[in-house]
Amino acid sequence: MDITKLRKDTPGTTKVLHFNNAGAALMPAPVVNAMTDYLDEETLYGGYETMMSQSSQLMAFYAEAAKMLHCTPGEIAFTDSATTAWQRAFFSIPWQNGDNIITGNAEYASNYISLLRLQELFDIEVRVVPDNIYGETDPKALEQLIDKNTRLIAITHMPTSGGLVNPIEEIGRLANKHGVLYLVDACQSVGHCPLDVRTIGCDFLTGTGRKYLRGPRGTGLLYVRHEIIEKLSPLSLDLYSAQWTGPNTYKTRKNALKFENFESNLAAKAGLAAAIRYQNNLGIDKTWKRIQELANLLRKKLNEIPGLQVTDNGKVLSGIVTFTHKNYSAKDIKVHLDKQHINVTIVPLANSRLHMEKMGMEEVVRASVHYYNTEEEISRFCEVIPY
Ligand SMILES: Cc1ncc(COP(=O)(O)O)c(C=O)c1O
């Protein structure tokens, strides 16, 4: 990969050492240009008029997302975040008292809060799968929790709080074998590693724009398997996802647009289309390999620092690197790094409660690398960590 060129495309690399890609990655120029072009046109010609004239750029979002996930454009919906995508999917399921949901320790806080919210509305049991020896959601233990009342398996692919990569394909085979709906939170993994919804065997997959896809904030996407769209009833229907056909009737769309609403940030949608195209053109196999190499190098060098403990677990590790320090709090480290224009984030217990409680951690520093980071940045980063 031509890292020099990729960094030239990324103005932020001249200003900061950015290891907060799992928060929001630095946007490359084509993404920003797509958005400013869109806004310039809106400024001069009007919002509805620009929506028409830029319709091919907006439609490209569906084509590029479908190419990335190996599905059809009609199975993709645009949302304003991964959480919105997840909730639209989750609350469209026809829940009944007595249903149970299977999830894992890595589940993201917002998803888990929705599980708790659902329990206020229905008599639903939540079953949490124990981890295997690698720290992954254990597929064997998961299968034992499935029974005739299991309505959904909801799994986070890569958690917010560590380098784990959950075995979503193996879990998908079990979901399909037992005929259970399967929802994958791929918020941290879209644009990060290869994703093929047919191989995963999921019914829903959710992602965000701003993280490894390098798109703008306020964007997300939802994949819904074509065969199940008709059986689902989103709570947030409007005049776009449905049509008011008579005073007391409406009919919903037949594709994943059923999960969208009319009003959205179209400049950001154009930006997300550009971001996914950028990633598709680079090739996910190449970028995933580089991310893993950089993250492994970072883990190796961090492990050499006295008092520091890398806290990632899993058989396969992602670009998300987390650590604690015997002598300094996560906040101390972040403040110290901020002063040197080095970006990391702190993940508190409440963002990933089950996983972090199990690991005995109150908070971790998260340094997440992307393909445009460099080996030199890793060396500099490790040199300035206090010990
Ligand atoms: C694993 C995971 N799922 C979901 C989300 C929520 O994404 P969004 O903020 O786009 O709703 C995050 C955000 O950090 C995340 O890490």
Coordinates of C-alpha atoms and ligand atoms in Angstrom, one line a residue:
M1 CA 0.0 0.0 0.0
D2 CA 1.2 3.5 -0.8
I3 CA 1.0 4.9 2.7
T4 CA 2.6 8.2 1.8
K5 CA -0.2 8.8 -0.8
L6 CA -2.9 7.7 1.6
R7 CA -1.6 10.1 4.3
K8 CA -1.5 12.9 1.7
D9 CA -5.2 12.2 1.1
T10 CA -5.7 12.6 4.9
P11 CA -5.0 16.2 6.0
G12 CA -5.4 15.3 9.7
T13 CA -2.2 13.2 9.7
T14 CA -0.2 16.4 9.5
K15 CA -1.8 17.7 12.7
V16 CA -2.2 14.8 15.1
L17 CA -1.0 11.3 15.8
H18 CA -4.4 9.7 15.6
F19 CA -4.9 6.4 17.4
N20 CA -8.7 7.0 18.0
N21 CA -10.0 5.3 14.9
A22 CA -12.4 3.2 16.9
G23 CA -13.9 6.5 18.1
A24 CA -13.9 8.3 14.8
A25 CA -11.2 7.9 12.1
L26 CA -9.7 10.8 10.1
M27 CA -11.7 11.5 7.0
P28 CA -9.8 11.4 3.6
A29 CA -10.1 14.3 1.2
P30 CA -12.6 12.5 -1.2
V31 CA -15.1 12.1 1.6
V32 CA -14.8 15.8 2.7
N33 CA -15.0 16.9 -1.0
A34 CA -18.2 14.9 -1.6
M35 CA -19.8 16.6 1.4
T36 CA -18.6 20.2 0.6
D37 CA -19.6 19.8 -3.1
Y38 CA -23.1 18.7 -1.9
L39 CA -23.4 21.5 0.6
D40 CA -22.2 24.1 -2.0
E41 CA -24.8 23.0 -4.4
E42 CA -27.5 23.0 -1.7
T43 CA -26.4 26.6 -0.8
L44 CA -26.8 27.8 -4.3
Y45 CA -29.7 25.7 -5.7
G46 CA -31.8 24.4 -2.7
G47 CA -32.1 21.2 -0.7
Y48 CA -34.7 19.3 -2.6
E49 CA -33.3 20.3 -6.0
T50 CA -29.8 19.1 -5.0
M51 CA -31.3 15.8 -3.8
M52 CA -32.5 15.3 -7.4
S53 CA -29.3 16.5 -9.2
Q54 CA -27.0 14.4 -6.9
S55 CA -29.3 11.4 -6.9
S56 CA -26.6 9.2 -8.5
Q57 CA -24.1 10.1 -5.8
L58 CA -26.7 9.3 -3.1
M59 CA -27.7 6.0 -4.7
A60 CA -24.1 5.1 -4.9
F61 CA -24.3 4.6 -1.1
Y62 CA -26.5 1.5 -1.6
A63 CA -24.4 0.1 -4.4
E64 CA -21.1 0.6 -2.5
A65 CA -22.4 -0.8 0.8
A66 CA -23.9 -3.8 -1.0
K67 CA -20.5 -4.4 -2.7
M68 CA -18.7 -4.2 0.6
L69 CA -21.1 -6.6 2.4
H70 CA -21.8 -8.9 -0.5
C71 CA -25.6 -8.4 -0.6
T72 CA -28.0 -6.4 -2.9
P73 CA -28.6 -2.6 -2.7
G74 CA -32.2 -3.3 -1.7
E75 CA -31.0 -4.9 1.5
I76 CA -29.3 -1.7 2.7
A77 CA -30.7 1.2 4.7
F78 CA -29.0 4.5 5.5
T79 CA -29.3 5.6 9.2
D80 CA -27.7 8.3 11.3
S81 CA -25.7 5.9 13.5
A82 CA -25.1 2.3 14.3
T83 CA -27.4 2.5 17.3
T84 CA -30.3 3.8 15.2
A85 CA -29.7 0.9 12.7
W86 CA -29.6 -1.6 15.6
Q87 CA -32.7 -0.3 17.2
R88 CA -34.7 -0.1 14.0
A89 CA -33.9 -3.8 13.4
F90 CA -34.4 -4.9 17.0
F91 CA -37.7 -3.2 17.6
S92 CA -39.1 -4.4 14.2
I93 CA -39.1 -8.0 15.5
P94 CA -42.6 -9.2 16.5
W95 CA -41.8 -9.9 20.1
Q96 CA -44.0 -12.0 22.3
N97 CA -44.1 -12.7 26.1
G98 CA -41.9 -15.7 26.8
D99 CA -39.3 -15.1 24.1
N100 CA -35.7 -15.2 25.0
I101 CA -32.6 -13.4 23.5
I102 CA -29.1 -14.8 23.5
T103 CA -26.2 -12.3 23.6
G104 CA -22.5 -12.2 24.7
N105 CA -20.3 -10.4 27.2
A106 CA -19.0 -8.1 24.5
E107 CA -22.4 -6.5 23.8
Y108 CA -22.3 -2.7 23.5
A109 CA -24.0 -0.7 26.2
S110 CA -26.6 0.9 23.9
N111 CA -27.7 -2.5 22.6
Y112 CA -27.9 -3.9 26.1
I113 CA -30.0 -1.0 27.3
S114 CA -32.4 -1.8 24.4
L115 CA -32.6 -5.4 25.7
L116 CA -33.5 -4.0 29.2
R117 CA -36.0 -1.6 27.7
L118 CA -37.7 -4.4 25.8
Q119 CA -37.9 -6.3 29.1
E120 CA -40.0 -3.4 30.4
L121 CA -42.5 -4.0 27.6
F122 CA -42.5 -7.8 27.4
D123 CA -41.7 -10.8 29.5
I124 CA -38.4 -11.5 27.8
E125 CA -35.4 -13.4 29.1
V126 CA -31.9 -12.3 28.2
R127 CA -29.3 -15.2 28.2
V128 CA -25.7 -14.2 28.2
V129 CA -23.3 -16.8 26.7
P130 CA -20.1 -17.5 28.7
D131 CA -16.8 -16.9 26.9
N132 CA -14.5 -19.6 25.7
I133 CA -10.8 -19.8 26.8
Y134 CA -9.9 -17.2 24.2
G135 CA -12.4 -14.7 25.6
E136 CA -14.7 -15.1 22.6
T137 CA -18.5 -15.7 22.9
D138 CA -18.3 -19.5 23.1
P139 CA -20.3 -21.0 20.2
K140 CA -20.7 -24.4 21.9
A141 CA -22.1 -22.8 25.1
L142 CA -24.3 -20.6 22.9
E143 CA -25.9 -23.6 21.2
Q144 CA -26.9 -25.0 24.6
L145 CA -28.8 -21.9 25.4
I146 CA -31.0 -22.1 22.3
D147 CA -34.5 -23.4 22.8
K148 CA -37.9 -23.2 21.1
N149 CA -38.5 -19.7 22.6
T150 CA -35.2 -18.2 21.4
R151 CA -36.3 -15.3 19.1
L152 CA -32.9 -13.6 18.5
I153 CA -29.2 -14.0 18.8
A154 CA -27.5 -10.6 19.1
I155 CA -23.8 -10.5 18.9
T156 CA -21.2 -7.7 18.8
H157 CA -18.5 -8.6 16.4
M158 CA -15.7 -6.3 17.7
P159 CA -16.3 -4.8 21.1
T160 CA -15.6 -1.2 22.0
S161 CA -13.4 -2.2 24.9
G162 CA -10.7 -4.5 23.4
G163 CA -9.1 -6.2 20.4
L164 CA -11.5 -9.2 20.4
V165 CA -13.0 -10.5 17.2
N166 CA -16.0 -12.7 17.9
P167 CA -16.5 -15.8 15.7
I168 CA -19.7 -14.5 14.0
E169 CA -19.6 -17.0 11.2
E170 CA -19.6 -20.0 13.5
I171 CA -22.4 -18.4 15.5
G172 CA -24.3 -17.7 12.3
R173 CA -24.2 -21.4 11.3
L174 CA -25.9 -22.2 14.7
A175 CA -28.5 -19.5 14.3
N176 CA -29.4 -20.8 10.8
K177 CA -29.4 -24.4 12.0
H178 CA -31.9 -23.6 14.7
G179 CA -33.9 -21.1 12.6
V180 CA -33.2 -18.1 15.0
L181 CA -33.0 -14.5 13.9
Y182 CA -29.4 -13.2 14.0
L183 CA -28.4 -9.6 14.5
V184 CA -24.7 -8.7 14.2
D185 CA -23.3 -5.4 15.6
A186 CA -20.5 -4.7 13.1
C187 CA -20.1 -1.1 14.2
Q188 CA -16.4 -1.5 14.8
S189 CA -15.8 -4.0 12.0
V190 CA -17.2 -2.3 8.9
G191 CA -14.3 -1.0 6.9
H192 CA -12.0 -2.8 9.4
C193 CA -12.1 -6.4 8.3
P194 CA -13.8 -8.4 5.4
L195 CA -17.6 -8.9 6.0
D196 CA -19.8 -11.1 3.9
V197 CA -23.3 -11.3 5.1
R198 CA -24.0 -14.5 3.2
T199 CA -21.1 -16.3 4.9
I200 CA -21.9 -14.8 8.3
G201 CA -25.5 -16.0 7.8
C202 CA -27.0 -13.0 9.6
D203 CA -30.4 -11.5 9.2
F204 CA -29.3 -8.0 10.2
L205 CA -26.0 -6.3 10.4
T206 CA -25.4 -2.8 11.7
G207 CA -22.5 -0.4 11.1
T208 CA -21.4 3.2 11.6
G209 CA -19.8 5.6 9.1
R210 CA -17.3 7.5 11.3
K211 CA -15.1 4.7 12.5
Y212 CA -13.1 2.3 10.3
L213 CA -15.0 3.4 7.2
R214 CA -13.6 6.9 7.7
G215 CA -16.9 8.5 6.8
P216 CA -18.6 11.5 8.4
R217 CA -20.2 11.6 11.9
G218 CA -23.9 11.1 12.0
T219 CA -24.0 8.3 9.5
G220 CA -24.7 4.5 9.8
L221 CA -26.1 1.6 7.9
L222 CA -28.3 -1.4 8.3
Y223 CA -28.3 -4.6 6.3
V224 CA -31.6 -6.6 6.4
R225 CA -31.8 -10.0 4.6
H226 CA -34.3 -9.7 1.8
E227 CA -36.3 -12.8 2.7
I228 CA -37.3 -11.5 6.2
I229 CA -38.1 -7.8 5.3
E230 CA -41.8 -8.6 4.7
K231 CA -42.2 -10.2 8.2
L232 CA -40.8 -7.2 10.1
S233 CA -42.6 -4.1 11.3
P234 CA -40.4 -1.1 12.1
L235 CA -41.7 1.2 14.8
S236 CA -40.5 4.3 13.1
L237 CA -42.5 4.2 9.9
D238 CA -43.1 7.5 8.1
L239 CA -44.4 8.6 4.7
Y240 CA -41.1 7.4 3.1
S241 CA -40.9 3.9 4.6
A242 CA -44.6 3.5 4.1
Q243 CA -47.4 4.9 2.0
W244 CA -50.7 6.2 3.5
T245 CA -53.1 4.4 1.2
G246 CA -56.5 5.2 2.7
P247 CA -57.8 7.0 5.9
N248 CA -57.1 3.9 8.0
T249 CA -54.5 2.0 5.9
Y250 CA -50.9 2.1 4.9
K251 CA -48.5 -0.1 3.1
T252 CA -44.8 -0.5 3.7
R253 CA -41.9 -0.7 1.2
K254 CA -40.7 -4.1 0.2
N255 CA -37.0 -3.5 0.5
A256 CA -34.7 -2.2 3.3
L257 CA -35.9 1.4 2.7
K258 CA -38.7 0.3 5.0
F259 CA -36.1 1.0 7.8
E260 CA -35.3 4.6 6.7
N261 CA -37.1 7.8 7.2
F262 CA -37.6 10.7 4.8
E263 CA -35.4 13.3 6.4
S264 CA -31.7 12.7 6.7
N265 CA -28.4 14.5 6.3
L266 CA -27.9 14.0 2.6
A267 CA -24.5 15.7 2.5
A268 CA -23.3 13.2 5.0
K269 CA -24.9 10.4 3.0
A270 CA -22.9 11.6 0.0
G271 CA -19.8 11.6 2.2
L272 CA -20.5 8.0 3.4
A273 CA -20.9 6.9 -0.2
A274 CA -17.5 8.3 -1.0
A275 CA -16.0 6.7 2.1
I276 CA -17.2 3.2 1.2
R277 CA -16.1 3.7 -2.4
Y278 CA -12.7 4.7 -1.1
Q279 CA -12.5 1.6 1.0
N280 CA -13.8 -0.7 -1.7
N281 CA -11.2 0.6 -4.1
L282 CA -8.4 0.1 -1.6
G283 CA -9.4 -3.5 -1.0
I284 CA -10.4 -4.8 2.5
D285 CA -8.0 -7.8 2.5
K286 CA -5.0 -5.5 2.1
T287 CA -6.1 -2.9 4.7
W288 CA -7.2 -5.5 7.3
K289 CA -3.8 -7.2 7.0
R290 CA -2.0 -3.8 7.5
I291 CA -4.2 -2.9 10.5
Q292 CA -3.4 -6.2 12.2
E293 CA 0.3 -5.8 11.6
L294 CA 0.3 -2.3 13.0
A295 CA -1.8 -3.4 16.0
N296 CA 0.4 -6.3 16.8
L297 CA 3.5 -4.1 16.6
L298 CA 1.8 -1.7 19.0
R299 CA 0.9 -4.4 21.4
K300 CA 4.4 -5.8 21.3
K301 CA 6.0 -2.4 22.1
L302 CA 3.5 -1.5 24.8
N303 CA 4.2 -4.8 26.5
E304 CA 7.8 -3.7 26.9
I305 CA 6.8 -0.7 29.0
P306 CA 7.2 -1.3 32.7
G307 CA 3.9 -1.1 34.6
L308 CA 1.7 -1.3 31.5
Q309 CA -0.6 -4.1 30.8
V310 CA -2.2 -4.8 27.4
T311 CA -5.8 -6.0 28.1
D312 CA -6.9 -7.4 24.7
N313 CA -8.0 -11.0 24.5
G314 CA -9.2 -13.2 21.7
K315 CA -7.9 -15.7 19.1
V316 CA -8.0 -13.1 16.3
L317 CA -7.1 -9.6 17.3
S318 CA -8.3 -6.3 15.7
G319 CA -6.8 -2.9 15.3
I320 CA -8.3 -1.9 18.7
V321 CA -5.5 -2.0 21.4
T322 CA -6.4 -1.4 25.0
F323 CA -4.3 -1.2 28.1
T324 CA -4.1 -0.2 31.8
H325 CA -1.1 1.1 33.7
K326 CA -0.1 0.3 37.3
N327 CA 1.2 3.8 38.1
Y328 CA -1.2 6.0 36.1
S329 CA -4.9 6.2 35.6
A330 CA -6.4 6.2 32.1
K331 CA -7.2 9.9 32.5
D332 CA -3.6 10.7 33.5
I333 CA -2.4 9.0 30.3
K334 CA -4.9 10.7 28.1
V335 CA -4.2 14.2 29.5
H336 CA -0.5 13.5 29.0
L337 CA -1.0 12.4 25.4
D338 CA -3.5 15.2 24.6
K339 CA -0.7 17.7 25.3
Q340 CA 1.3 16.1 22.6
H341 CA -1.5 16.0 20.0
I342 CA -1.8 12.3 20.3
N343 CA -5.4 11.0 20.2
V344 CA -6.6 8.1 22.2
T345 CA -9.8 7.5 24.2
I346 CA -10.8 6.1 27.5
V347 CA -13.4 3.3 27.6
P348 CA -15.3 3.3 30.9
L349 CA -16.9 0.3 32.5
A350 CA -20.5 1.4 31.6
N351 CA -19.8 1.2 27.8
S352 CA -19.1 -2.5 27.9
R353 CA -20.1 -3.5 31.4
L354 CA -20.2 -7.3 31.1
H355 CA -16.8 -7.6 29.3
M356 CA -15.0 -5.2 31.5
E357 CA -16.5 -6.5 34.8
K358 CA -15.3 -10.0 33.8
M359 CA -11.8 -8.6 33.1
G360 CA -11.9 -6.7 36.4
M361 CA -11.4 -3.3 34.7
E362 CA -12.9 0.0 35.6
E363 CA -11.6 1.7 32.6
V364 CA -9.0 1.2 29.8
V365 CA -7.0 3.4 27.5
R366 CA -7.9 2.5 23.9
A367 CA -5.4 3.2 21.1
S368 CA -6.9 2.1 17.9
V369 CA -4.9 2.0 14.7
H370 CA -5.9 2.3 11.1
Y371 CA -4.0 1.4 7.9
Y372 CA -2.9 5.0 7.4
N373 CA -1.0 5.0 10.7
T374 CA 2.7 4.2 10.6
E375 CA 5.4 2.3 12.4
E376 CA 7.1 5.6 13.2
E377 CA 3.9 6.8 14.9
I378 CA 3.8 3.6 17.0
S379 CA 7.4 4.1 18.1
R380 CA 6.7 7.7 19.0
F381 CA 3.6 6.8 20.9
C382 CA 5.4 4.2 23.0
E383 CA 8.3 6.5 23.7
V384 CA 6.0 9.2 25.3
I385 CA 3.9 6.8 27.5
P386 CA 5.1 7.5 31.1
Y387 CA 6.4 4.6 33.2
Ligands
LIG1 C1 -19.4 -2.1 19.4 C2 -20.2 -0.9 19.2 N1 -21.5 -0.9 18.8 C3 -22.2 0.2 18.7 C4 -21.7 1.4 18.8 C5 -22.6 2.6 18.6 O1 -22.3 3.3 17.4 P1 -23.0 4.7 17.1 O2 -22.4 5.7 18.1 O3 -22.7 5.0 15.7 O4 -24.4 4.5 17.4 C6 -20.3 1.6 19.2 C7 -19.8 2.9 19.3 O5 -18.7 3.1 19.8 C8 -19.6 0.4 19.3 O6 -18.3 0.5 19.7

